[in-house]
Amino acid sequence: MTLEFEELKKLAKLLQSKTGIYLDDEKLKRYKKRIEEIIGKSGIENFHSYYHQIRFIKNQELLQELIEAVTVNETYFWREHEEFEILVNEILPKFITPNDLKRVRILVLPSSSGEEVYSIMIAISEKKEVYERLHIEIVGADIDSNMIQKAKKGIYSKRSVEKLPKEYIEKYFTKIGDFYQIDRNLIRYANFVQANLFDRSLKMRLGEFDIVFSRNMLIYFDDQTKQKAFEKFHKMIKPFGYLFLGHADANGIDKRKFKPIKRGYNVFMKS
Ligand SMILES: C[S@@+](CC[C@H](N)C(=O)[O-])C[C@H]1O[C@@H](n2cnc3c(N)ncnc32)[C@H](O)[C@@H]1O
């Protein structure tokens, strides 16, 4: 199937309203062939019916395929790891109380294929004082169901683990051929769910969190959608909870509802 540029633009607008993902004209040109291919494979005969299926019939499978065709899931272990150090050395100790094991809920959205969630778990496991004195629950969420399946399996390529200190690779992975299987204990403690940040029922489904990591997703949104995402995080974070964003994510957002806590980093406290 060949699509007119106007049709592509209409589809992009629909995708943005459902997921926040913004495709400018240049990206649309780049993804044109891929989108035409997935529509062709769906067996639907014309653009109008395809659009109708996603917009009005709310066909999740078609939407999922479209998301997968145009999203960048790029991630790796220990990415921007200074923030994991801020988490374990400066933020988590604030939650420790003298007499009980306080529960701390961490959300990683987007988690993509799980590398960030497991990196955080490794950083926490390495910090005994924190690990033993808090009850930490960690949830990874991503709109792309294939990535969630991959995260649950926990099997990674060499490229994915190469930024991790060697001692951690030895301690937390088993090598299987060319691949690296993450420790079963970490898999057991991580919860991964497929979820769209803009789902109305997200907070009801996942609850509130003390700490949210949302790195390298807002860069794919336009400023208005970024702001919407920011407000959403504000609602999902408990009072005096924390938000970690990626280096380029926070540009163009009114961040007054949060207080920056560290110079040079996008780490904020809900005030
Ligand atoms: C580049 S990855 C970032 C992964 C990881 N946080 C990191 O920094 O390495 C961006 C991810 O955002 C996800 N994503 C995009 N829009 C989303 C939405 N509305 N809700 C949840 N996840 C979304 C994509 O599926 C993709 O896996």
Short mmCIF file of C-alpha atoms and ligand atoms in Angstrom, two decimals:
data_model
loop_
_atom_site.label_atom_id
_atom_site.label_comp_id
_atom_site.label_asym_id
_atom_site.label_seq_id
_atom_site.Cartn_x
_atom_site.Cartn_y
_atom_site.Cartn_z
CA MET A 1 0.00 0.00 0.00
CA THR A 2 1.23 3.48 -0.81
CA LEU A 3 0.20 6.34 1.45
CA GLU A 4 -0.27 10.00 0.60
CA PHE A 5 1.68 12.35 2.81
CA GLU A 6 -1.59 13.83 4.14
CA GLU A 7 -2.67 10.35 5.23
CA LEU A 8 0.63 9.84 7.02
CA LYS A 9 0.18 13.15 8.80
CA LYS A 10 -3.32 12.19 9.87
CA LEU A 11 -2.03 8.91 11.28
CA ALA A 12 0.82 10.72 13.06
CA LYS A 13 -1.68 13.04 14.72
CA LEU A 14 -3.72 10.07 15.92
CA LEU A 15 -0.59 8.36 17.25
CA GLN A 16 0.37 11.52 19.11
CA SER A 17 -3.05 11.86 20.71
CA LYS A 18 -2.90 8.26 21.93
CA THR A 19 0.75 7.97 23.00
CA GLY A 20 2.38 11.40 23.01
CA ILE A 21 4.90 10.26 20.37
CA TYR A 22 5.48 13.12 17.95
CA LEU A 23 6.64 12.49 14.41
CA ASP A 24 7.71 15.58 12.50
CA ASP A 25 7.66 15.63 8.69
CA GLU A 26 11.23 14.44 8.44
CA LYS A 27 10.58 11.41 10.67
CA LEU A 28 7.36 10.68 8.81
CA LYS A 29 9.27 10.53 5.53
CA ARG A 30 11.79 8.23 7.19
CA TYR A 31 9.13 5.86 8.55
CA LYS A 32 6.80 5.99 5.50
CA LYS A 33 7.92 2.66 4.03
CA ARG A 34 7.79 0.88 7.39
CA ILE A 35 4.26 2.15 8.08
CA GLU A 36 3.11 1.13 4.61
CA GLU A 37 4.53 -2.33 5.22
CA ILE A 38 2.72 -2.87 8.52
CA ILE A 39 -0.57 -1.69 7.05
CA GLY A 40 0.00 -4.04 4.10
CA LYS A 41 0.71 -6.96 6.46
CA SER A 42 -2.43 -6.27 8.52
CA GLY A 43 -4.55 -7.33 5.55
CA ILE A 44 -6.67 -4.17 5.80
CA GLU A 45 -7.43 -2.94 2.31
CA ASN A 46 -7.30 0.80 2.57
CA PHE A 47 -5.98 3.59 4.73
CA HIS A 48 -9.43 4.74 5.77
CA SER A 49 -10.33 1.36 7.35
CA TYR A 50 -6.93 1.09 9.02
CA TYR A 51 -7.30 4.55 10.57
CA HIS A 52 -10.85 3.76 11.62
CA GLN A 53 -9.72 0.53 13.33
CA ILE A 54 -7.19 2.39 15.48
CA ARG A 55 -9.21 5.50 16.19
CA PHE A 56 -12.74 4.22 16.71
CA ILE A 57 -12.56 0.42 17.16
CA LYS A 58 -9.51 0.98 19.41
CA ASN A 59 -7.70 -2.00 17.95
CA GLN A 60 -4.79 -2.35 20.43
CA GLU A 61 -2.84 -4.81 18.31
CA LEU A 62 -2.68 -2.43 15.35
CA LEU A 63 -1.73 0.47 17.58
CA GLN A 64 1.00 -1.64 19.20
CA GLU A 65 2.50 -2.53 15.80
CA LEU A 66 2.46 1.11 14.77
CA ILE A 67 4.20 2.13 18.02
CA GLU A 68 6.83 -0.56 17.53
CA ALA A 69 7.47 0.64 13.98
CA VAL A 70 8.21 4.23 14.98
CA THR A 71 9.73 4.14 18.49
CA VAL A 72 13.34 4.06 19.49
CA ASN A 73 13.85 1.51 22.26
CA GLU A 74 17.58 2.14 22.49
CA THR A 75 18.84 1.54 26.02
CA TYR A 76 21.74 -0.17 27.80
CA PHE A 77 22.98 -1.05 31.27
CA TRP A 78 24.54 1.68 33.42
CA ARG A 79 23.33 4.47 31.11
CA GLU A 80 23.84 7.87 32.80
CA HIS A 81 24.86 5.92 35.90
CA GLU A 82 25.76 8.98 38.03
CA GLU A 83 22.04 9.21 38.75
CA PHE A 84 21.99 5.71 40.23
CA GLU A 85 24.71 6.92 42.59
CA ILE A 86 22.59 9.94 43.54
CA LEU A 87 19.72 7.55 44.17
CA VAL A 88 21.57 5.16 46.46
CA ASN A 89 23.88 7.64 48.20
CA GLU A 90 21.67 10.69 48.61
CA ILE A 91 18.01 9.91 48.11
CA LEU A 92 17.27 6.43 49.41
CA PRO A 93 19.05 7.04 52.75
CA LYS A 94 16.48 9.79 53.43
CA PHE A 95 13.75 7.13 53.52
CA ILE A 96 15.44 5.05 56.23
CA THR A 97 13.71 5.17 59.61
CA PRO A 98 15.20 3.87 62.88
CA ASN A 99 12.62 1.26 63.79
CA ASP A 100 10.85 -0.14 60.77
CA LEU A 101 11.57 -1.35 57.26
CA LYS A 102 10.02 1.46 55.24
CA ARG A 103 8.50 0.55 51.89
CA VAL A 104 9.82 2.61 48.95
CA ARG A 105 8.12 2.34 45.56
CA ILE A 106 10.16 3.14 42.44
CA LEU A 107 8.67 3.44 38.94
CA VAL A 108 10.79 3.31 35.79
CA LEU A 109 8.67 4.55 32.89
CA PRO A 110 9.79 4.00 30.19
CA SER A 111 11.71 0.85 31.04
CA SER A 112 12.15 -0.31 27.44
CA SER A 113 13.75 -3.80 27.63
CA GLY A 114 14.62 -3.57 31.33
CA GLU A 115 18.28 -2.51 31.43
CA GLU A 116 17.56 0.60 33.51
CA VAL A 117 15.44 -1.29 36.05
CA TYR A 118 18.10 -3.97 36.53
CA SER A 119 20.86 -1.32 36.71
CA ILE A 120 19.00 0.38 39.54
CA MET A 121 18.58 -2.98 41.27
CA ILE A 122 22.30 -3.67 40.94
CA ALA A 123 23.16 -0.23 42.34
CA ILE A 124 20.84 -0.87 45.30
CA SER A 125 22.13 -4.40 45.91
CA GLU A 126 25.64 -2.97 46.10
CA LYS A 127 24.66 -0.55 48.86
CA LYS A 128 24.08 -2.79 51.85
CA GLU A 129 23.06 -0.04 54.32
CA VAL A 130 20.20 0.91 52.01
CA TYR A 131 19.29 -2.53 50.78
CA GLU A 132 18.94 -3.99 54.27
CA ARG A 133 17.02 -1.10 55.79
CA LEU A 134 14.36 -0.47 53.15
CA HIS A 135 11.74 -2.59 51.52
CA ILE A 136 12.11 -1.56 47.89
CA GLU A 137 9.53 -2.32 45.25
CA ILE A 138 10.42 -1.54 41.64
CA VAL A 139 8.08 -1.41 38.65
CA GLY A 140 9.18 -1.04 35.02
CA ALA A 141 6.58 0.09 32.49
CA ASP A 142 6.69 0.66 28.75
CA ILE A 143 4.15 1.08 25.99
CA ASP A 144 5.94 -1.45 23.79
CA SER A 145 4.83 -4.97 24.73
CA ASN A 146 7.79 -6.62 22.94
CA MET A 147 10.17 -4.67 25.17
CA ILE A 148 8.28 -5.79 28.28
CA GLN A 149 8.55 -9.43 27.19
CA LYS A 150 12.28 -8.96 26.68
CA ALA A 151 12.65 -7.33 30.10
CA LYS A 152 10.90 -10.25 31.77
CA LYS A 153 13.26 -12.73 30.12
CA GLY A 154 16.34 -10.71 31.12
CA ILE A 155 18.63 -11.96 28.35
CA TYR A 156 20.94 -9.33 26.87
CA SER A 157 23.59 -8.90 24.18
CA LYS A 158 27.22 -8.00 24.80
CA ARG A 159 26.56 -4.48 23.52
CA SER A 160 23.87 -4.00 26.09
CA VAL A 161 26.09 -4.85 29.09
CA GLU A 162 29.40 -3.40 27.93
CA LYS A 163 29.18 -0.17 29.99
CA LEU A 164 28.68 -2.12 33.23
CA PRO A 165 31.71 -2.54 35.47
CA LYS A 166 33.18 -6.02 34.79
CA GLU A 167 32.76 -7.14 38.40
CA TYR A 168 29.00 -6.55 38.13
CA ILE A 169 28.78 -8.56 34.92
CA GLU A 170 30.48 -11.43 36.73
CA LYS A 171 28.35 -11.07 39.82
CA TYR A 172 24.89 -10.54 38.32
CA PHE A 173 24.90 -12.41 34.99
CA THR A 174 25.36 -15.90 33.65
CA LYS A 175 26.91 -16.10 30.21
CA ILE A 176 24.94 -18.27 27.79
CA GLY A 177 26.76 -18.46 24.44
CA ASP A 178 26.99 -14.88 23.20
CA PHE A 179 24.29 -13.67 25.60
CA TYR A 180 24.06 -12.57 29.22
CA GLN A 181 21.26 -13.80 31.47
CA ILE A 182 20.52 -11.54 34.43
CA ASP A 183 20.41 -13.12 37.90
CA ARG A 184 17.11 -14.92 38.56
CA ASN A 185 16.77 -13.18 41.95
CA LEU A 186 16.70 -9.79 40.26
CA ILE A 187 14.12 -11.02 37.75
CA ARG A 188 11.98 -12.25 40.62
CA TYR A 189 11.93 -8.88 42.33
CA ALA A 190 11.31 -6.72 39.26
CA ASN A 191 7.76 -6.14 38.05
CA PHE A 192 7.31 -5.26 34.40
CA VAL A 193 4.03 -4.07 32.94
CA GLN A 194 2.94 -2.84 29.55
CA ALA A 195 1.50 0.64 30.06
CA ASN A 196 0.97 3.91 28.25
CA LEU A 197 1.85 6.95 30.33
CA PHE A 198 -1.25 8.68 29.00
CA ASP A 199 -3.68 5.92 30.02
CA ARG A 200 -6.35 7.55 32.15
CA SER A 201 -6.35 4.65 34.59
CA LEU A 202 -2.56 4.49 35.01
CA LYS A 203 -2.48 5.83 38.57
CA MET A 204 -5.34 3.60 39.60
CA ARG A 205 -3.56 0.61 38.07
CA LEU A 206 -0.02 1.23 39.34
CA GLY A 207 -0.59 3.39 42.43
CA GLU A 208 1.61 6.20 43.73
CA PHE A 209 5.39 6.16 43.84
CA ASP A 210 8.12 7.65 46.01
CA ILE A 211 10.55 7.87 43.10
CA VAL A 212 10.00 7.96 39.34
CA PHE A 213 12.65 7.56 36.66
CA SER A 214 11.59 8.77 33.24
CA ARG A 215 14.65 9.11 31.11
CA ASN A 216 14.93 9.52 27.37
CA MET A 217 11.25 9.42 26.48
CA LEU A 218 10.10 13.05 26.75
CA ILE A 219 12.60 13.93 24.02
CA TYR A 220 10.22 12.22 21.58
CA PHE A 221 7.29 14.47 22.59
CA ASP A 222 6.50 18.06 21.62
CA ASP A 223 6.54 20.70 24.39
CA GLN A 224 2.81 20.56 25.07
CA THR A 225 2.85 16.76 25.44
CA LYS A 226 6.00 16.94 27.58
CA GLN A 227 4.14 19.26 29.92
CA LYS A 228 1.21 16.85 30.07
CA ALA A 229 3.60 14.02 30.93
CA PHE A 230 5.21 16.14 33.61
CA GLU A 231 1.82 16.87 35.21
CA LYS A 232 1.03 13.17 35.09
CA PHE A 233 4.23 12.33 36.95
CA HIS A 234 3.42 15.03 39.46
CA LYS A 235 0.13 13.27 40.21
CA MET A 236 1.76 9.84 40.50
CA ILE A 237 4.56 10.92 42.84
CA LYS A 238 3.90 11.07 46.60
CA PRO A 239 4.49 14.37 48.42
CA PHE A 240 8.24 15.00 48.79
CA GLY A 241 8.92 12.20 46.30
CA TYR A 242 11.51 12.41 43.51
CA LEU A 243 11.60 12.55 39.72
CA PHE A 244 14.64 11.68 37.60
CA LEU A 245 14.62 12.81 33.97
CA GLY A 246 17.20 12.23 31.22
CA HIS A 247 19.66 14.96 30.26
CA ALA A 248 17.61 16.40 27.40
CA ASP A 249 14.12 15.54 28.64
CA ALA A 250 13.37 18.60 30.74
CA ASN A 251 13.92 21.29 28.09
CA GLY A 252 10.85 23.35 27.34
CA ILE A 253 8.87 22.31 30.46
CA ASP A 254 7.51 24.53 33.21
CA LYS A 255 9.00 22.71 36.20
CA ARG A 256 7.77 24.95 39.00
CA LYS A 257 5.85 22.15 40.71
CA PHE A 258 9.16 20.45 41.42
CA LYS A 259 12.34 21.64 43.08
CA PRO A 260 15.69 20.77 41.43
CA ILE A 261 17.84 19.04 44.02
CA LYS A 262 21.20 18.77 42.35
CA ARG A 263 23.05 21.16 40.10
CA GLY A 264 23.86 19.73 36.68
CA TYR A 265 21.33 16.89 36.95
CA ASN A 266 17.66 16.57 36.13
CA VAL A 267 16.67 15.29 39.57
CA PHE A 268 13.67 16.97 41.16
CA MET A 269 11.70 16.81 44.39
CA LYS A 270 7.94 17.25 44.46
CA SER A 271 7.35 20.26 46.70
C1 LIG B 1 14.84 5.40 24.28
S1 LIG B 1 13.80 4.40 25.28
C2 LIG B 1 14.36 4.89 26.90
C3 LIG B 1 14.60 3.70 27.79
C4 LIG B 1 15.31 3.99 29.13
N1 LIG B 1 14.49 4.81 30.01
C5 LIG B 1 16.68 4.63 28.95
O1 LIG B 1 16.83 5.82 29.28
O2 LIG B 1 17.60 3.95 28.51
C6 LIG B 1 12.22 5.19 25.05
C7 LIG B 1 11.03 4.27 25.38
O3 LIG B 1 9.85 5.09 25.57
C8 LIG B 1 8.73 4.25 25.31
N2 LIG B 1 7.52 5.09 25.20
C9 LIG B 1 7.23 6.02 24.26
N3 LIG B 1 6.02 6.58 24.48
C10 LIG B 1 5.54 6.01 25.62
C11 LIG B 1 4.32 6.18 26.38
N4 LIG B 1 3.38 7.04 26.00
N5 LIG B 1 4.16 5.43 27.50
C12 LIG B 1 5.12 4.53 27.89
N6 LIG B 1 6.28 4.32 27.21
C13 LIG B 1 6.49 5.06 26.09
C14 LIG B 1 9.17 3.54 24.03
O4 LIG B 1 8.45 2.35 23.81
C15 LIG B 1 10.67 3.28 24.31
O5 LIG B 1 10.88 1.96 24.80
#
